[in-house]
């Protein structure tokens, strides 16, 4: 038998060489699930010091932006969430989806010789920048449902960025991919120095520090100086979206030919909306709005609800055909 290379999901879950990946963890009062133990610890720290689930979620989100950058977490990313408030018995959809810059017109891309909006890595990555939605989503979650001051919620993320954390297997492997290294050498400016100190990807177990990211997080902590919880959150939002952080983001984008400007950040706010809903198999199913695949799910389930799936036989050819074609038809209506 030949040795096979680990598959992607095995790398992601550290399961390539081991039958089990993580110990069973149990508790009595709360649980935080995340992609890295340090992110879970950030959330648990909120719960163990009197915070609620929303404090924990915000702390984990900020911490993930530090600890899991190769898993698509970043302060300049997006955040969508389905939120359930047990006190109000209410479910809402939180949209931290970034909006396109005001200058991102069809003509703007055509003038650059493009027939589609660039996505992903490459020399034109700066043309795909949208307004950072994640930060305001976390602040909105904390402001509306949380109990803790922002400085406490940010403390774990600041600690991980300033003091560093041990490089772990998945992040090391992602950084060691030649295409990843080539991208950071090309773009963004300075990215190579951050993620490849000493000219290489940090080895597993080596301390990985991000002082520039720590400085940005510190700006939000410094804004929260009033002693009033809500005022502190509002001040941090002001500094990130309308203050010096926004100015730096806008200047960076403009310098490298991007369309995003500080004025785009100034008008942004995450939204709390009623979720979409439908009934399937006697259960209420909730979904996000059109900025996700929520409408696709609702429509696909609506089609499946008209069929007797049990009568088709589990995993029969007819069953698989119906289950597969329903979302395909829904996607065709997008």
mmCIF file of C-alpha atoms in Angstrom:
data_model
loop_
_atom_site.group_PDB
_atom_site.id
_atom_site.type_symbol
_atom_site.label_atom_id
_atom_site.label_comp_id
_atom_site.label_asym_id
_atom_site.label_seq_id
_atom_site.Cartn_x
_atom_site.Cartn_y
_atom_site.Cartn_z
ATOM 1 C CA UNK A 1 0.000 0.000 0.000
ATOM 2 C CA UNK A 2 1.383 3.417 -0.934
ATOM 3 C CA UNK A 3 1.368 6.345 1.448
ATOM 4 C CA UNK A 4 -1.240 8.899 0.465
ATOM 5 C CA UNK A 5 -1.000 12.620 1.015
ATOM 6 C CA UNK A 6 -3.485 13.948 3.587
ATOM 7 C CA UNK A 7 -6.674 15.379 2.185
ATOM 8 C CA UNK A 8 -7.681 19.004 2.748
ATOM 9 C CA UNK A 9 -10.207 18.258 5.488
ATOM 10 C CA UNK A 10 -7.612 16.117 7.269
ATOM 11 C CA UNK A 11 -5.128 18.987 7.268
ATOM 12 C CA UNK A 12 -7.781 21.422 8.441
ATOM 13 C CA UNK A 13 -8.729 19.220 11.372
ATOM 14 C CA UNK A 14 -5.226 17.928 12.143
ATOM 15 C CA UNK A 15 -6.457 14.374 11.490
ATOM 16 C CA UNK A 16 -3.925 13.214 8.927
ATOM 17 C CA UNK A 17 -1.849 11.145 11.354
ATOM 18 C CA UNK A 18 -4.185 10.595 14.303
ATOM 19 C CA UNK A 19 -7.438 8.746 14.789
ATOM 20 C CA UNK A 20 -8.731 11.426 17.176
ATOM 21 C CA UNK A 21 -8.107 15.128 16.989
ATOM 22 C CA UNK A 22 -9.337 16.775 20.161
ATOM 23 C CA UNK A 23 -10.303 15.627 23.636
ATOM 24 C CA UNK A 24 -13.925 15.601 24.700
ATOM 25 C CA UNK A 25 -14.659 18.766 26.686
ATOM 26 C CA UNK A 26 -17.744 19.051 28.864
ATOM 27 C CA UNK A 27 -19.157 21.716 31.140
ATOM 28 C CA UNK A 28 -22.208 22.722 33.126
ATOM 29 C CA UNK A 29 -22.865 26.392 32.352
ATOM 30 C CA UNK A 30 -21.690 27.219 28.855
ATOM 31 C CA UNK A 31 -19.721 26.136 25.831
ATOM 32 C CA UNK A 32 -17.698 27.984 23.196
ATOM 33 C CA UNK A 33 -16.880 26.254 19.920
ATOM 34 C CA UNK A 34 -14.215 27.755 17.667
ATOM 35 C CA UNK A 35 -11.548 26.758 15.197
ATOM 36 C CA UNK A 36 -8.675 27.140 17.668
ATOM 37 C CA UNK A 37 -8.416 26.539 21.433
ATOM 38 C CA UNK A 38 -7.145 30.073 22.087
ATOM 39 C CA UNK A 39 -10.218 31.511 20.380
ATOM 40 C CA UNK A 40 -12.458 29.280 22.490
ATOM 41 C CA UNK A 41 -10.528 30.420 25.564
ATOM 42 C CA UNK A 42 -11.221 34.058 24.690
ATOM 43 C CA UNK A 43 -14.940 33.332 24.683
ATOM 44 C CA UNK A 44 -14.801 31.224 27.837
ATOM 45 C CA UNK A 45 -12.948 34.018 29.612
ATOM 46 C CA UNK A 46 -16.026 36.198 29.101
ATOM 47 C CA UNK A 47 -18.374 33.518 30.443
ATOM 48 C CA UNK A 48 -16.177 32.773 33.459
ATOM 49 C CA UNK A 49 -16.038 36.451 34.451
ATOM 50 C CA UNK A 50 -19.770 37.064 34.366
ATOM 51 C CA UNK A 51 -20.355 37.821 30.699
ATOM 52 C CA UNK A 52 -23.025 36.335 28.483
ATOM 53 C CA UNK A 53 -22.955 34.434 25.192
ATOM 54 C CA UNK A 54 -22.857 37.647 23.157
ATOM 55 C CA UNK A 55 -19.813 38.927 25.045
ATOM 56 C CA UNK A 56 -18.197 35.552 24.371
ATOM 57 C CA UNK A 57 -19.052 35.641 20.667
ATOM 58 C CA UNK A 58 -17.583 39.130 20.214
ATOM 59 C CA UNK A 59 -14.419 38.226 22.132
ATOM 60 C CA UNK A 60 -13.996 35.062 20.078
ATOM 61 C CA UNK A 61 -14.513 36.982 16.830
ATOM 62 C CA UNK A 62 -11.829 39.532 17.654
ATOM 63 C CA UNK A 63 -9.482 36.779 18.871
ATOM 64 C CA UNK A 64 -10.001 34.758 15.691
ATOM 65 C CA UNK A 65 -8.858 37.757 13.644
ATOM 66 C CA UNK A 66 -5.513 37.393 15.409
ATOM 67 C CA UNK A 67 -5.144 33.626 15.768
ATOM 68 C CA UNK A 68 -6.815 32.331 12.594
ATOM 69 C CA UNK A 69 -5.861 34.642 9.706
ATOM 70 C CA UNK A 70 -5.391 31.675 7.353
ATOM 71 C CA UNK A 71 -8.982 30.576 8.087
ATOM 72 C CA UNK A 72 -10.383 33.802 6.576
ATOM 73 C CA UNK A 73 -10.754 35.694 9.871
ATOM 74 C CA UNK A 74 -9.672 39.335 9.770
ATOM 75 C CA UNK A 75 -10.701 42.702 11.154
ATOM 76 C CA UNK A 76 -11.385 43.788 7.579
ATOM 77 C CA UNK A 77 -13.605 40.804 6.846
ATOM 78 C CA UNK A 78 -17.311 40.205 7.274
ATOM 79 C CA UNK A 79 -19.578 38.652 9.885
ATOM 80 C CA UNK A 80 -23.108 37.337 9.550
ATOM 81 C CA UNK A 81 -24.856 35.637 12.448
ATOM 82 C CA UNK A 82 -28.171 34.197 13.482
ATOM 83 C CA UNK A 83 -28.807 35.510 16.989
ATOM 84 C CA UNK A 84 -31.248 34.128 19.542
ATOM 85 C CA UNK A 85 -32.059 36.229 22.604
ATOM 86 C CA UNK A 86 -33.459 33.861 25.239
ATOM 87 C CA UNK A 87 -34.773 36.704 27.417
ATOM 88 C CA UNK A 88 -36.856 38.139 24.596
ATOM 89 C CA UNK A 89 -37.450 34.764 22.920
ATOM 90 C CA UNK A 90 -36.453 36.454 19.699
ATOM 91 C CA UNK A 91 -34.307 35.426 16.738
ATOM 92 C CA UNK A 92 -32.687 38.067 14.542
ATOM 93 C CA UNK A 93 -30.260 38.116 11.637
ATOM 94 C CA UNK A 94 -27.086 40.161 12.090
ATOM 95 C CA UNK A 95 -25.605 41.408 8.815
ATOM 96 C CA UNK A 96 -22.003 42.493 8.965
ATOM 97 C CA UNK A 97 -21.666 42.152 5.204
ATOM 98 C CA UNK A 98 -19.239 44.663 3.743
ATOM 99 C CA UNK A 99 -20.639 47.018 1.115
ATOM 100 C CA UNK A 100 -18.934 47.958 -2.145
ATOM 101 C CA UNK A 101 -17.085 51.290 -2.369
ATOM 102 C CA UNK A 102 -18.982 54.204 -3.894
ATOM 103 C CA UNK A 103 -16.422 54.323 -6.713
ATOM 104 C CA UNK A 104 -16.931 50.655 -7.646
ATOM 105 C CA UNK A 105 -18.988 51.292 -10.779
ATOM 106 C CA UNK A 106 -19.079 49.161 -13.909
ATOM 107 C CA UNK A 107 -17.258 51.930 -15.765
ATOM 108 C CA UNK A 108 -14.511 51.991 -13.130
ATOM 109 C CA UNK A 109 -13.674 48.360 -13.848
ATOM 110 C CA UNK A 110 -14.019 48.721 -17.613
ATOM 111 C CA UNK A 111 -11.593 51.655 -17.591
ATOM 112 C CA UNK A 112 -9.074 49.277 -16.057
ATOM 113 C CA UNK A 113 -9.587 46.763 -18.841
ATOM 114 C CA UNK A 114 -11.571 44.355 -16.678
ATOM 115 C CA UNK A 115 -14.755 42.537 -17.628
ATOM 116 C CA UNK A 116 -15.387 41.204 -14.126
ATOM 117 C CA UNK A 117 -14.718 42.234 -10.537
ATOM 118 C CA UNK A 118 -11.443 40.706 -9.303
ATOM 119 C CA UNK A 119 -11.776 38.294 -6.405
ATOM 120 C CA UNK A 120 -9.231 36.453 -4.346
ATOM 121 C CA UNK A 121 -5.451 36.856 -4.538
ATOM 122 C CA UNK A 122 -3.575 38.476 -7.376
ATOM 123 C CA UNK A 123 -2.263 41.826 -8.536
ATOM 124 C CA UNK A 124 -5.766 43.302 -8.670
ATOM 125 C CA UNK A 125 -6.833 42.180 -5.188
ATOM 126 C CA UNK A 126 -7.135 45.799 -4.028
ATOM 127 C CA UNK A 127 -9.986 46.296 -6.515
ATOM 128 C CA UNK A 128 -12.077 43.748 -4.611
ATOM 129 C CA UNK A 129 -11.905 45.609 -1.268
ATOM 130 C CA UNK A 130 -15.257 46.153 0.436
ATOM 131 C CA UNK A 131 -16.030 48.070 3.616
ATOM 132 C CA UNK A 132 -14.903 46.035 6.651
ATOM 133 C CA UNK A 133 -18.089 44.697 8.215
ATOM 134 C CA UNK A 134 -16.818 42.384 10.949
ATOM 135 C CA UNK A 135 -15.764 45.045 13.460
ATOM 136 C CA UNK A 136 -19.115 46.829 13.439
ATOM 137 C CA UNK A 137 -20.928 43.485 13.570
ATOM 138 C CA UNK A 138 -19.055 42.568 16.757
ATOM 139 C CA UNK A 139 -19.632 46.044 18.198
ATOM 140 C CA UNK A 140 -23.332 45.922 17.320
ATOM 141 C CA UNK A 141 -23.684 42.489 18.917
ATOM 142 C CA UNK A 142 -21.936 43.725 22.045
ATOM 143 C CA UNK A 143 -23.851 47.003 22.130
ATOM 144 C CA UNK A 144 -27.283 45.422 21.676
ATOM 145 C CA UNK A 145 -27.026 42.184 23.633
ATOM 146 C CA UNK A 146 -23.753 42.173 25.557
ATOM 147 C CA UNK A 147 -22.908 43.183 29.115
ATOM 148 C CA UNK A 148 -19.151 43.758 29.185
ATOM 149 C CA UNK A 149 -17.103 46.847 28.305
ATOM 150 C CA UNK A 150 -15.200 46.652 25.052
ATOM 151 C CA UNK A 151 -11.782 46.788 26.718
ATOM 152 C CA UNK A 152 -12.521 43.479 28.476
ATOM 153 C CA UNK A 153 -13.853 41.879 25.315
ATOM 154 C CA UNK A 154 -10.769 42.949 23.341
ATOM 155 C CA UNK A 155 -8.271 41.921 26.020
ATOM 156 C CA UNK A 156 -7.659 38.348 24.751
ATOM 157 C CA UNK A 157 -7.182 39.495 21.147
ATOM 158 C CA UNK A 158 -4.779 42.243 22.217
ATOM 159 C CA UNK A 159 -2.828 39.741 24.316
ATOM 160 C CA UNK A 160 -2.518 37.230 21.460
ATOM 161 C CA UNK A 161 -1.385 39.944 19.036
ATOM 162 C CA UNK A 162 1.098 41.639 21.389
ATOM 163 C CA UNK A 163 2.503 38.624 23.220
ATOM 164 C CA UNK A 164 2.033 36.163 20.380
ATOM 165 C CA UNK A 165 0.819 32.591 20.257
ATOM 166 C CA UNK A 166 2.462 29.282 19.303
ATOM 167 C CA UNK A 167 2.360 28.634 15.566
ATOM 168 C CA UNK A 168 0.102 25.652 14.953
ATOM 169 C CA UNK A 169 0.099 22.959 12.312
ATOM 170 C CA UNK A 170 -2.711 24.121 10.051
ATOM 171 C CA UNK A 171 -1.562 27.739 9.851
ATOM 172 C CA UNK A 172 2.041 26.632 9.270
ATOM 173 C CA UNK A 173 0.992 24.309 6.453
ATOM 174 C CA UNK A 174 -1.117 26.992 4.809
ATOM 175 C CA UNK A 175 1.738 29.511 4.954
ATOM 176 C CA UNK A 176 4.190 26.898 3.654
ATOM 177 C CA UNK A 177 2.206 26.351 0.441
ATOM 178 C CA UNK A 178 4.339 27.851 -2.372
ATOM 179 C CA UNK A 179 1.367 29.697 -3.896
ATOM 180 C CA UNK A 180 0.612 31.314 -0.528
ATOM 181 C CA UNK A 181 4.208 32.476 -0.162
ATOM 182 C CA UNK A 182 4.230 33.802 -3.717
ATOM 183 C CA UNK A 183 1.030 35.753 -3.072
ATOM 184 C CA UNK A 184 2.368 37.410 0.091
ATOM 185 C CA UNK A 185 5.567 38.329 -1.752
ATOM 186 C CA UNK A 186 3.382 40.023 -4.361
ATOM 187 C CA UNK A 187 0.570 41.479 -2.280
ATOM 188 C CA UNK A 188 -0.356 42.970 0.154
ATOM 189 C CA UNK A 189 2.658 45.218 0.692
ATOM 190 C CA UNK A 190 4.330 44.231 3.944
ATOM 191 C CA UNK A 191 2.450 40.946 4.217
ATOM 192 C CA UNK A 192 5.582 38.923 3.560
ATOM 193 C CA UNK A 193 7.367 40.521 6.518
ATOM 194 C CA UNK A 194 4.433 39.811 8.836
ATOM 195 C CA UNK A 195 3.807 36.178 7.986
ATOM 196 C CA UNK A 196 7.340 35.144 7.022
ATOM 197 C CA UNK A 197 9.624 36.661 9.660
ATOM 198 C CA UNK A 198 13.236 35.651 9.098
ATOM 199 C CA UNK A 199 12.334 34.818 5.508
ATOM 200 C CA UNK A 200 10.299 31.671 6.189
ATOM 201 C CA UNK A 201 7.008 30.460 7.599
ATOM 202 C CA UNK A 202 7.223 30.155 11.407
ATOM 203 C CA UNK A 203 7.704 26.571 12.525
ATOM 204 C CA UNK A 204 5.085 24.788 14.594
ATOM 205 C CA UNK A 205 5.509 25.881 18.208
ATOM 206 C CA UNK A 206 7.376 29.110 17.441
ATOM 207 C CA UNK A 207 5.905 32.314 18.845
ATOM 208 C CA UNK A 208 4.040 34.355 16.232
ATOM 209 C CA UNK A 209 3.606 38.048 17.070
ATOM 210 C CA UNK A 210 1.641 40.691 15.140
ATOM 211 C CA UNK A 211 2.603 44.128 16.521
ATOM 212 C CA UNK A 212 0.856 46.159 13.799
ATOM 213 C CA UNK A 213 -2.427 44.333 14.374
ATOM 214 C CA UNK A 214 -1.955 44.789 18.111
ATOM 215 C CA UNK A 215 -1.570 48.536 17.561
ATOM 216 C CA UNK A 216 -4.876 48.674 15.671
ATOM 217 C CA UNK A 217 -6.662 46.771 18.429
ATOM 218 C CA UNK A 218 -5.062 49.094 20.979
ATOM 219 C CA UNK A 219 -6.615 52.065 19.177
ATOM 220 C CA UNK A 220 -10.049 50.582 19.855
ATOM 221 C CA UNK A 221 -9.157 49.971 23.501
ATOM 222 C CA UNK A 222 -7.880 53.541 23.858
ATOM 223 C CA UNK A 223 -11.166 54.845 22.458
ATOM 224 C CA UNK A 224 -12.992 53.019 25.266
ATOM 225 C CA UNK A 225 -11.789 55.378 28.001
ATOM 226 C CA UNK A 226 -14.999 56.938 29.254
ATOM 227 C CA UNK A 227 -15.910 54.253 31.762
ATOM 228 C CA UNK A 228 -19.394 54.038 30.248
ATOM 229 C CA UNK A 229 -19.951 50.747 28.419
ATOM 230 C CA UNK A 230 -22.102 52.018 25.568
ATOM 231 C CA UNK A 231 -20.107 55.219 25.160
ATOM 232 C CA UNK A 232 -16.922 53.160 24.902
ATOM 233 C CA UNK A 233 -18.375 50.978 22.155
ATOM 234 C CA UNK A 234 -19.574 54.063 20.265
ATOM 235 C CA UNK A 235 -16.138 55.677 20.590
ATOM 236 C CA UNK A 236 -14.394 52.589 19.221
ATOM 237 C CA UNK A 237 -16.816 52.477 16.298
ATOM 238 C CA UNK A 238 -16.142 56.165 15.620
ATOM 239 C CA UNK A 239 -12.392 55.662 15.614
ATOM 240 C CA UNK A 240 -12.444 52.603 13.354
ATOM 241 C CA UNK A 241 -15.017 53.826 10.837
ATOM 242 C CA UNK A 242 -14.629 57.607 10.929
ATOM 243 C CA UNK A 243 -11.336 58.276 12.684
ATOM 244 C CA UNK A 244 -7.658 57.531 12.174
ATOM 245 C CA UNK A 245 -8.135 53.814 11.473
ATOM 246 C CA UNK A 246 -10.542 54.585 8.618
ATOM 247 C CA UNK A 247 -8.108 57.185 7.295
ATOM 248 C CA UNK A 248 -5.281 54.627 7.246
ATOM 249 C CA UNK A 249 -7.432 52.025 5.483
ATOM 250 C CA UNK A 250 -8.601 54.534 2.885
ATOM 251 C CA UNK A 251 -5.085 55.862 2.283
ATOM 252 C CA UNK A 252 -3.691 52.346 1.852
ATOM 253 C CA UNK A 253 -6.375 51.474 -0.688
ATOM 254 C CA UNK A 254 -5.874 54.702 -2.631
ATOM 255 C CA UNK A 255 -2.085 54.351 -2.654
ATOM 256 C CA UNK A 256 -2.288 50.935 -4.265
ATOM 257 C CA UNK A 257 -5.006 51.808 -6.752
ATOM 258 C CA UNK A 258 -8.001 50.473 -4.861
ATOM 259 C CA UNK A 259 -11.480 51.980 -4.919
ATOM 260 C CA UNK A 260 -12.202 51.905 -1.177
ATOM 261 C CA UNK A 261 -12.008 55.274 0.597
ATOM 262 C CA UNK A 262 -12.359 56.445 4.181
ATOM 263 C CA UNK A 263 -15.701 58.007 3.243
ATOM 264 C CA UNK A 264 -17.035 54.533 2.424
ATOM 265 C CA UNK A 265 -16.332 53.408 5.977
ATOM 266 C CA UNK A 266 -17.932 56.517 7.468
ATOM 267 C CA UNK A 267 -21.419 55.606 6.349
ATOM 268 C CA UNK A 268 -21.319 51.928 7.265
ATOM 269 C CA UNK A 269 -23.380 50.204 9.956
ATOM 270 C CA UNK A 270 -24.091 46.539 10.523
ATOM 271 C CA UNK A 271 -27.805 45.721 10.454
ATOM 272 C CA UNK A 272 -30.082 43.695 12.688
ATOM 273 C CA UNK A 273 -32.996 42.348 10.669
ATOM 274 C CA UNK A 274 -35.851 39.845 10.998
ATOM 275 C CA UNK A 275 -34.687 36.488 9.621
ATOM 276 C CA UNK A 276 -36.273 34.706 6.703
ATOM 277 C CA UNK A 277 -38.336 31.723 7.790
ATOM 278 C CA UNK A 278 -40.104 28.678 6.438
ATOM 279 C CA UNK A 279 -41.445 25.395 7.759
ATOM 280 C CA UNK A 280 -39.949 22.068 6.761
ATOM 281 C CA UNK A 281 -40.756 18.650 8.226
ATOM 282 C CA UNK A 282 -42.659 20.313 11.042
ATOM 283 C CA UNK A 283 -39.731 22.531 12.033
ATOM 284 C CA UNK A 284 -39.315 26.276 11.696
ATOM 285 C CA UNK A 285 -36.217 27.012 9.623
ATOM 286 C CA UNK A 286 -34.604 30.447 9.845
ATOM 287 C CA UNK A 287 -32.208 31.971 7.357
ATOM 288 C CA UNK A 288 -30.267 35.125 6.593
ATOM 289 C CA UNK A 289 -31.242 37.630 3.922
ATOM 290 C CA UNK A 290 -30.225 37.936 0.284
ATOM 291 C CA UNK A 291 -26.645 38.823 1.266
ATOM 292 C CA UNK A 292 -26.225 35.074 2.065
ATOM 293 C CA UNK A 293 -27.628 31.883 0.567
ATOM 294 C CA UNK A 294 -30.609 32.092 2.939
ATOM 295 C CA UNK A 295 -33.197 32.665 0.184
ATOM 296 C CA UNK A 296 -31.745 29.722 -1.745
ATOM 297 C CA UNK A 297 -32.204 27.472 1.277
ATOM 298 C CA UNK A 298 -35.780 28.631 1.803
ATOM 299 C CA UNK A 299 -36.726 28.063 -1.833
ATOM 300 C CA UNK A 300 -35.014 24.667 -2.008
ATOM 301 C CA UNK A 301 -36.759 23.485 1.154
ATOM 302 C CA UNK A 302 -40.047 24.763 -0.242
ATOM 303 C CA UNK A 303 -39.620 22.529 -3.282
ATOM 304 C CA UNK A 304 -38.608 19.535 -1.178
ATOM 305 C CA UNK A 305 -41.622 20.037 1.091
ATOM 306 C CA UNK A 306 -43.914 19.193 -1.828
ATOM 307 C CA UNK A 307 -42.373 15.727 -2.207
ATOM 308 C CA UNK A 308 -42.646 12.603 -0.075
ATOM 309 C CA UNK A 309 -38.929 12.058 0.378
ATOM 310 C CA UNK A 310 -39.362 8.930 2.497
ATOM 311 C CA UNK A 311 -41.364 7.291 -0.269
ATOM 312 C CA UNK A 312 -38.480 7.845 -2.674
ATOM 313 C CA UNK A 313 -36.180 5.693 -0.553
ATOM 314 C CA UNK A 314 -33.157 7.060 1.255
ATOM 315 C CA UNK A 315 -30.266 7.648 -1.163
ATOM 316 C CA UNK A 316 -32.131 6.073 -4.053
ATOM 317 C CA UNK A 317 -31.475 7.502 -7.505
ATOM 318 C CA UNK A 318 -34.786 9.393 -7.438
ATOM 319 C CA UNK A 319 -34.111 10.692 -3.921
ATOM 320 C CA UNK A 320 -30.658 11.994 -4.829
ATOM 321 C CA UNK A 321 -32.020 13.547 -8.030
ATOM 322 C CA UNK A 322 -34.770 15.473 -6.203
ATOM 323 C CA UNK A 323 -32.504 16.613 -3.350
ATOM 324 C CA UNK A 324 -29.785 17.696 -5.792
ATOM 325 C CA UNK A 325 -31.992 19.454 -8.317
ATOM 326 C CA UNK A 326 -33.940 21.537 -5.777
ATOM 327 C CA UNK A 327 -31.012 23.805 -4.801
ATOM 328 C CA UNK A 328 -29.870 23.906 -8.441
ATOM 329 C CA UNK A 329 -33.248 25.305 -9.461
ATOM 330 C CA UNK A 330 -33.162 27.755 -6.559
ATOM 331 C CA UNK A 331 -29.695 28.978 -7.548
ATOM 332 C CA UNK A 332 -30.957 29.490 -11.105
ATOM 333 C CA UNK A 333 -33.371 32.107 -9.735
ATOM 334 C CA UNK A 334 -30.678 34.224 -8.083
#
